Amino acid sequence: MTVDPRLAPTGGSAASPLLELDALSCRFGGLVALDQVSFAVQQGEIFGLIGPNGAGKTTLFNLISGLTPASGGQVRWRGEPIGGLGPERINRLGIARTFQNLRLFDSLTLRENVLVGLHRETRAPLVEALSGNAGFRARQAALERRAGELLALFGLDARADDSAANLSYGDRRRLEIARALATGPALLLLDEPAAGMNPAEKDELCALIDRLREQFQLTVLIIEHHVPLMMRLCDRLAVLNFGRRIALGSPEHVRHDPAVIEAYLGGQASAAGERR
Amino acid sequence: MDPALLVQMLIGALLGISVYLPLATGQLTLATPAFYAVGGTLAALLSTRWPVLGARIDGSFPLPSFLLELALGGALAGLLALLVGRIVLRLQGIYLAIATIALVEIVRVAILNLPFTGGAVGIFGIPQPFPSAAGYLLPALALLLLAGWVCQRLEVMALGRAMAAVREDELAARCMGIDTTQVKLTAFVMSAVLAGGTGVLAAHFLNTWNARQGSFDSAVIMLAFVILGGSRSWLGPVLGGLVLTALPELLRPVGDARLVLFGLVILSGPALFPQGLVTPGLLERLGRLGDPAGRPGAEGSRP
Ligand SMILES: Nc1ncnc2c1ncn2[C@@H]1O[C@H](COP(=O)(O)OP(=O)(O)O)[C@@H](O)[C@H]1O
Ligand SMILES: [Mg+2]
């Protein structure tokens, strides 16, 4: 059971990274949520984004996916600036995302949630769709099969006809990834995909993300709080703290970065202090 | 039952679907009476003032001309929706509702004051493509079947799923590459085409047409069709439209108290059936009628 990898159209120069953030800033009134953040994500990487709560990680995703306008700086996709494009345009360029606060289509079934993601392929000629002729039915069957395959990747195929509202928290997170994958992205933005999962489930998800990268020739930008997991999963990481990128590099490099140790241990020390 | 009442009920069901379509994308618009008025006025004008259509001295009207009017009424209303929708569909929630009420008022006042629409009196003696009220049952039913069939097809079409996605979470839908503006506009135009066609039918059926036909009051009644019937399937507004159109007539024997009773039904309907008469649970059970091994439905799962 394989799902055809869909390659997004290639553009830009071969040398340019897939995604490039150039001095990206975002202000909410007086609050500086992101302050001149720069890094580049290479094709095929699993790139981690870590940092304490409120560091600006989700805001960064919102900027990349076109939900929030940047106050300064630029996002480049395959070398082309994409700042100012709406989220639907950005998705069509090959960037899909999940949400930290899940945003499923609750009253739709699991299969329908995924089929919404497959919408670009579900567009049949109007006459065919209205008449429901053999061509349409064949197309429909192929799509449903495709949706079933995507659900199966996440162990959700048995519940394909359940309503998404009835899923457990972990399964809701899985369905969101399946739905994002259905849009055929080259880059997948995962915002805390393992939140609310137990350690075994987290490991499983980790292995799955790695497999998805191979199977769909994906590049992954992932936010996750579980640092050991991120160290194992990611090729490179960036660390945000108070909207600033305080470290960037391999897991090994980041682990020993004094600024990171300060941000994390400092945070833990004060949290421990509060508890006492 | 009186065939004239049946035709009115079918017209109610058609208008219910017209309000339902934008609602299926999560947009509360009350513009249906405006499009209904556009269709009706067009039909009234064309059939009484344009001899080419072949209205006869005995008040009869050729069927092909009637069908042509149906197409023109739908097209004109759809065109208006296309123009207006681009602007008003940028609004959300109550602002959109108010903007569409404004549209209804603008169209009403325009029809009232145009030099050729007969002012407050309106247009009389609209010629009849059918010899009796019963004759209108066929086109009304055909229109309803056509609309219902399109709605039914939407459920398995990409457009219908995109509409549901926009209704459920517009932002998430945008992040999945769905052009939500386009989806909302398409539903709005479909709603207008249906209302425009229904207006054409109604103008001939009523034999007379004036600016009062598409008013804000009727928008509220049409919304009640959807609220009482349920907004999760096109069957809801159809049922709501049929029932709520019939009710005032059936209550006629009780005299003036009928308005009070009608009001009570509109008030208590949503209280007794918060999801409307046609609920997702009911639809699920209907879908399983031929499937004895059907699982228990997820009915009543409303928070
Ligand atoms: N829409 C918004 N309006 C105002 N402040 C916001 C908004 N979104 C995020 N913030 C603020 O920006 C900061 C970064 O938030 P966020 O990106 O969600 O952090 P993280 O995902 O790293 O936990 C927080 O202080 C948050 O309160
Ligand atoms: Mg966050």
Coordinates of C-alpha atoms in Angstrom, one line a residue, chain B residues 3-297:
Chain B
P3 CA -53.5 23.0 -5.3
A4 CA -52.8 26.7 -4.9
L5 CA -51.6 26.1 -1.3
L6 CA -49.4 23.2 -2.5
V7 CA -47.8 25.5 -5.0
Q8 CA -47.2 28.1 -2.3
M9 CA -45.7 25.4 -0.1
L10 CA -43.3 24.4 -2.9
I11 CA -42.3 28.0 -3.4
G12 CA -41.6 28.2 0.3
A13 CA -39.4 25.1 0.1
L14 CA -37.5 26.6 -2.9
L15 CA -36.9 29.8 -1.0
G16 CA -35.8 27.7 2.0
I17 CA -33.1 26.0 -0.1
S18 CA -32.1 29.5 -1.3
V19 CA -31.4 30.7 2.2
Y20 CA -29.8 27.3 3.1
L21 CA -27.1 27.4 0.4
P22 CA -25.1 30.3 1.7
L23 CA -25.7 29.0 5.2
A24 CA -24.1 25.7 4.2
T25 CA -20.9 27.7 3.9
G26 CA -21.5 29.3 7.3
Q27 CA -22.7 32.6 5.9
L28 CA -25.9 34.1 7.2
T29 CA -27.3 36.1 4.3
L30 CA -30.9 37.3 4.1
A31 CA -30.7 38.4 0.4
T32 CA -33.0 35.8 -0.9
P33 CA -36.1 38.1 -1.1
A34 CA -34.1 40.6 -3.2
F35 CA -33.3 37.9 -5.8
Y36 CA -36.8 36.6 -5.6
A37 CA -38.0 40.2 -6.3
V38 CA -35.6 40.6 -9.2
G39 CA -36.9 37.4 -10.8
G40 CA -40.5 38.2 -10.2
T41 CA -40.3 41.7 -11.5
L42 CA -38.4 40.6 -14.6
A43 CA -41.1 38.1 -15.4
A44 CA -43.9 40.5 -14.7
L45 CA -42.3 43.1 -17.0
L46 CA -41.3 40.8 -19.8
S47 CA -44.6 39.0 -20.0
T48 CA -46.8 42.0 -19.9
R49 CA -44.6 44.5 -21.8
W50 CA -42.8 42.5 -24.4
P51 CA -45.2 41.2 -27.1
V52 CA -42.4 39.0 -28.6
L53 CA -42.9 36.5 -25.7
G54 CA -46.4 35.9 -27.1
A55 CA -48.8 36.8 -24.3
R56 CA -52.3 36.3 -25.7
I57 CA -55.4 38.5 -25.2
D58 CA -57.1 35.7 -23.3
G59 CA -54.4 35.9 -20.6
S60 CA -52.5 32.8 -21.6
F61 CA -48.8 32.6 -22.1
P62 CA -46.6 30.2 -24.2
L63 CA -44.7 27.6 -22.2
P64 CA -41.4 28.2 -24.0
S65 CA -41.6 31.9 -23.1
F66 CA -42.1 30.9 -19.5
L67 CA -39.1 28.7 -19.6
L68 CA -37.1 31.4 -21.2
E69 CA -38.1 33.8 -18.4
L70 CA -37.1 31.2 -15.8
A71 CA -33.6 31.1 -17.3
L72 CA -33.4 34.9 -17.6
G73 CA -34.7 35.5 -14.1
G74 CA -32.2 33.1 -12.7
A75 CA -29.4 34.6 -14.7
L76 CA -30.2 38.2 -13.8
A77 CA -30.4 37.3 -10.1
G78 CA -27.2 35.3 -10.3
L79 CA -25.4 38.2 -12.0
L80 CA -26.6 40.6 -9.4
A81 CA -25.3 38.2 -6.7
L82 CA -22.0 37.9 -8.4
L83 CA -21.6 41.7 -8.3
V84 CA -22.9 42.2 -4.8
G85 CA -21.4 39.1 -3.4
R86 CA -17.8 40.2 -4.2
I87 CA -18.3 43.1 -1.9
V88 CA -20.7 41.9 0.9
L89 CA -19.1 38.4 1.4
R90 CA -16.0 40.1 2.8
L91 CA -18.2 40.8 5.8
Q92 CA -18.8 38.2 8.5
G93 CA -21.6 37.2 10.8
I94 CA -24.1 39.8 11.7
Y95 CA -22.5 42.4 9.5
L96 CA -23.1 40.2 6.5
A97 CA -26.7 39.7 7.5
I98 CA -27.3 43.4 7.8
A99 CA -25.6 44.2 4.5
T100 CA -27.9 41.7 2.8
I101 CA -30.9 43.2 4.5
A102 CA -29.8 46.5 3.1
L103 CA -29.7 44.9 -0.4
V104 CA -33.3 43.7 0.1
E105 CA -34.3 47.2 1.0
I106 CA -32.5 48.8 -2.0
V107 CA -34.1 46.4 -4.4
R108 CA -37.5 46.9 -2.9
V109 CA -37.2 50.7 -3.0
A110 CA -35.8 50.6 -6.5
I111 CA -38.7 48.5 -7.8
L112 CA -41.1 50.7 -6.0
N113 CA -39.8 53.8 -7.7
L114 CA -38.8 52.7 -11.1
P115 CA -41.0 54.4 -13.7
F116 CA -42.1 51.2 -15.4
T117 CA -42.8 48.8 -12.5
G118 CA -46.2 50.2 -11.6
G119 CA -45.2 51.8 -8.3
A120 CA -46.9 50.7 -5.1
V121 CA -49.8 49.0 -7.1
G122 CA -47.4 46.9 -9.1
I123 CA -48.1 45.0 -12.3
F124 CA -51.4 43.3 -12.9
G125 CA -52.7 40.7 -15.3
I126 CA -49.5 38.7 -15.6
P127 CA -50.4 36.1 -18.3
Q128 CA -50.7 32.5 -17.4
P129 CA -48.7 29.7 -18.9
F130 CA -51.0 27.2 -17.2
P131 CA -54.8 27.1 -17.2
S132 CA -55.1 26.6 -13.4
A133 CA -53.2 26.7 -10.2
A134 CA -52.7 23.0 -10.4
G135 CA -50.8 23.5 -13.6
Y136 CA -48.1 25.3 -11.6
L137 CA -47.5 22.1 -9.5
L138 CA -45.5 20.6 -12.2
P139 CA -42.9 23.4 -12.8
A140 CA -42.7 24.1 -9.0
L141 CA -42.0 20.4 -8.3
A142 CA -39.6 20.2 -11.2
L143 CA -37.7 23.2 -9.9
L144 CA -37.6 21.7 -6.4
L145 CA -36.4 18.4 -7.7
L146 CA -33.7 20.1 -9.7
A147 CA -32.5 22.1 -6.7
G148 CA -32.6 19.1 -4.4
W149 CA -30.7 17.0 -6.9
V150 CA -28.0 19.7 -7.2
C151 CA -27.8 19.9 -3.4
Q152 CA -27.6 16.1 -3.2
R153 CA -24.8 16.0 -5.7
L154 CA -23.0 18.6 -3.8
E155 CA -22.6 16.2 -0.9
V156 CA -20.2 14.1 -3.0
M157 CA -18.6 16.9 -5.0
A158 CA -15.4 18.8 -4.1
L159 CA -17.5 22.0 -4.0
G160 CA -19.9 20.7 -1.4
R161 CA -17.1 19.4 0.8
A162 CA -15.3 22.7 0.4
M163 CA -18.6 24.4 1.5
A164 CA -18.7 22.2 4.6
A165 CA -15.1 22.9 5.4
V166 CA -15.7 26.7 5.1
R167 CA -18.7 26.3 7.4
E168 CA -16.7 24.3 10.0
D169 CA -13.5 26.3 10.1
E170 CA -12.8 28.9 7.4
L171 CA -9.3 29.5 8.5
A172 CA -8.3 25.8 8.4
A173 CA -10.0 25.6 5.0
R174 CA -7.9 28.4 3.7
C175 CA -4.7 26.7 5.0
M176 CA -5.7 23.7 3.0
G177 CA -5.7 25.7 -0.2
I178 CA -9.4 26.3 -0.5
D179 CA -10.3 29.6 -2.0
T180 CA -13.0 30.3 0.5
T181 CA -14.1 33.6 -1.1
Q182 CA -14.8 31.7 -4.3
V183 CA -16.7 29.0 -2.4
K184 CA -18.8 31.5 -0.6
L185 CA -19.5 33.4 -3.8
T186 CA -20.5 30.3 -5.6
A187 CA -23.0 29.3 -2.9
F188 CA -24.4 32.9 -2.9
V189 CA -24.8 32.9 -6.7
M190 CA -26.5 29.5 -6.6
S191 CA -28.9 30.8 -3.9
A192 CA -29.7 33.8 -6.1
V193 CA -30.3 31.8 -9.3
L194 CA -32.7 29.6 -7.4
A195 CA -34.5 32.6 -5.8
G196 CA -34.7 34.4 -9.2
G197 CA -36.2 31.4 -10.9
T198 CA -38.7 31.0 -8.0
G199 CA -39.6 34.7 -8.4
V200 CA -40.5 34.1 -12.1
L201 CA -42.7 31.1 -11.2
A202 CA -44.3 33.1 -8.4
A203 CA -45.1 36.1 -10.5
H204 CA -47.0 34.1 -13.0
F205 CA -48.7 32.0 -10.3
L206 CA -49.8 35.1 -8.3
N207 CA -50.9 36.9 -11.5
T208 CA -49.8 40.2 -9.9
W209 CA -46.5 41.5 -8.7
N210 CA -45.4 44.5 -6.6
A211 CA -42.5 45.6 -4.5
R212 CA -43.9 44.1 -1.3
Q213 CA -43.1 40.6 -2.7
G214 CA -39.5 40.8 -1.6
S215 CA -39.4 42.4 1.8
F216 CA -37.4 42.1 4.9
D217 CA -40.3 40.4 6.7
S218 CA -40.2 37.6 4.2
A219 CA -36.5 37.2 4.8
V220 CA -37.2 36.5 8.4
I221 CA -39.9 34.0 7.5
M222 CA -37.5 32.3 5.0
L223 CA -34.8 32.1 7.7
A224 CA -37.4 30.5 10.0
F225 CA -37.9 27.8 7.3
V226 CA -34.2 26.8 7.7
I227 CA -34.1 27.2 11.5
L228 CA -37.2 25.1 12.0
G229 CA -36.3 22.5 9.3
G230 CA -32.6 22.3 10.2
S231 CA -29.6 23.5 8.3
R232 CA -27.5 20.4 8.0
S233 CA -29.2 19.1 4.9
W234 CA -31.2 20.7 2.1
L235 CA -34.1 18.5 3.3
G236 CA -34.4 20.7 6.4
P237 CA -35.3 24.0 4.7
V238 CA -37.6 22.0 2.3
L239 CA -39.5 20.6 5.2
G240 CA -39.5 23.9 7.0
G241 CA -40.7 25.8 3.9
L242 CA -43.5 23.3 3.3
V243 CA -44.7 23.3 6.9
L244 CA -44.4 27.0 7.7
T245 CA -46.1 28.0 4.5
A246 CA -49.0 25.7 5.0
L247 CA -49.4 26.5 8.7
P248 CA -51.0 30.0 8.5
E249 CA -53.5 28.7 5.9
L250 CA -54.3 25.6 7.8
L251 CA -54.8 27.8 10.9
R252 CA -57.2 30.1 9.1
P253 CA -60.3 28.6 10.9
V254 CA -59.0 29.9 14.2
G255 CA -59.1 33.5 13.0
D256 CA -56.7 36.1 14.2
A257 CA -55.3 33.7 16.8
R258 CA -53.5 32.0 13.9
L259 CA -50.8 34.6 13.8
V260 CA -50.2 34.0 17.5
L261 CA -50.0 30.3 17.0
F262 CA -47.7 30.7 14.0
G263 CA -45.4 32.9 16.2
L264 CA -45.5 30.2 18.9
V265 CA -44.4 27.6 16.4
I266 CA -41.5 29.7 15.2
L267 CA -40.5 30.4 18.8
S268 CA -40.9 26.9 20.2
G269 CA -39.5 25.1 17.2
P270 CA -35.9 25.9 17.9
A271 CA -36.4 25.4 21.6
L272 CA -37.8 21.9 21.1
F273 CA -35.6 21.0 18.1
P274 CA -32.4 22.9 18.5
Q275 CA -30.9 21.3 15.4
G276 CA -34.1 21.6 13.4
L277 CA -36.5 18.8 12.4
V278 CA -34.1 17.2 10.0
T279 CA -31.1 16.4 12.3
P280 CA -27.8 14.7 11.4
G281 CA -29.0 11.8 13.5
L282 CA -32.2 11.5 11.6
L283 CA -30.3 11.6 8.3
E284 CA -28.0 8.9 9.5
R285 CA -31.0 6.7 10.4
L286 CA -32.5 7.4 7.0
G287 CA -29.2 6.5 5.3
R288 CA -29.2 3.2 7.2
L289 CA -32.8 2.2 6.5
G290 CA -31.6 -0.5 4.1
D291 CA -28.8 -1.5 6.4
P292 CA -30.2 -3.5 9.4
A293 CA -26.7 -3.9 10.9
G294 CA -26.4 -0.1 11.2
R295 CA -24.5 1.2 14.2
P296 CA -26.3 3.5 16.6
G297 CA -26.1 7.1 15.3

